[in-house]
């Protein structure tokens, strides 16, 4: 992950969830690999909505389990 959107996503993950940047690889699972509980995922999605000016409906939010899926959703919303 190297473009501006991805770097902003990583910054939000580090700042909002206090995660270590080196662990934020695309296939890292929020709950299993990063120990982010469901409330943390909700907080993350709200922060991403604010950061990128997008709306993430609940049915889409429920599909987000990895860092890569979060990045893909943001890219999709902004394209």
Coordinates of C-alpha atoms in Angstrom, one line a residue:
X1 CA 0.0 0.0 0.0
X2 CA 1.7 3.2 -1.1
X3 CA -0.7 5.8 -2.5
X4 CA -2.2 8.7 -0.7
X5 CA -5.5 7.0 0.1
X6 CA -3.7 4.0 1.6
X7 CA -1.3 6.1 3.6
X8 CA -4.3 8.1 5.0
X9 CA -6.0 4.8 5.9
X10 CA -2.9 3.6 7.7
X11 CA -2.6 6.9 9.6
X12 CA -6.3 6.6 10.7
X13 CA -5.7 3.0 11.9
X14 CA -2.6 4.0 13.8
X15 CA -4.2 7.1 15.4
X16 CA -7.7 5.7 16.1
X17 CA -7.0 2.2 17.1
X18 CA -3.4 2.6 18.4
X19 CA -2.2 -0.1 16.1
X20 CA 1.4 -0.7 15.1
X21 CA 2.0 0.4 11.4
X22 CA 4.2 -2.6 10.6
X23 CA 1.3 -5.0 11.4
X24 CA -1.1 -3.2 9.0
X25 CA -0.7 -5.5 6.0
X26 CA -3.5 -6.0 3.5
X27 CA -4.5 -9.5 4.8
X28 CA -4.3 -8.6 8.5
X29 CA -7.7 -9.5 10.1
X30 CA -8.9 -6.8 12.5
X31 CA -10.3 -9.1 15.1
X32 CA -7.9 -12.1 14.8
X33 CA -4.6 -10.5 13.9
X34 CA -4.9 -7.0 15.3
X35 CA -7.1 -7.7 18.4
X36 CA -9.7 -5.0 17.4
X37 CA -13.1 -5.8 18.8
X38 CA -16.4 -5.1 17.0
X39 CA -16.7 -1.7 18.8
X40 CA -13.2 -0.8 17.5
X41 CA -14.2 -1.7 14.0
X42 CA -17.3 0.6 14.3
X43 CA -15.0 3.4 15.6
X44 CA -12.7 2.8 12.7
X45 CA -15.4 3.0 10.1
X46 CA -16.7 6.2 11.6
X47 CA -13.2 7.7 11.5
X48 CA -12.8 6.5 7.9
X49 CA -16.1 8.2 7.0
X50 CA -14.9 11.4 8.5
X51 CA -11.4 11.2 6.9
X52 CA -12.6 10.4 3.4
X53 CA -16.0 12.1 3.4
X54 CA -17.8 8.9 2.5
X55 CA -20.7 7.0 3.9
X56 CA -20.3 3.3 4.7
X57 CA -23.7 1.6 5.2
X58 CA -24.0 -1.1 7.8
X59 CA -24.3 -3.9 5.2
X60 CA -21.0 -2.9 3.7
X61 CA -19.4 -2.3 7.1
X62 CA -20.2 -5.9 8.1
X63 CA -18.1 -7.1 5.1
X64 CA -14.9 -5.4 6.3
X65 CA -12.7 -7.9 8.2
X66 CA -9.2 -7.1 6.9
X67 CA -7.1 -4.0 6.3
X68 CA -7.1 -4.8 2.5
X69 CA -10.9 -4.9 2.5
X70 CA -11.1 -1.6 4.2
X71 CA -8.7 -0.1 1.7
X72 CA -10.6 -1.6 -1.2
X73 CA -13.9 -0.2 0.1
X74 CA -12.4 3.3 0.4
X75 CA -10.9 3.1 -3.1
X76 CA -14.3 2.0 -4.4
X77 CA -16.2 4.9 -2.6
X78 CA -13.7 7.5 -4.0
X79 CA -13.6 6.3 -7.6

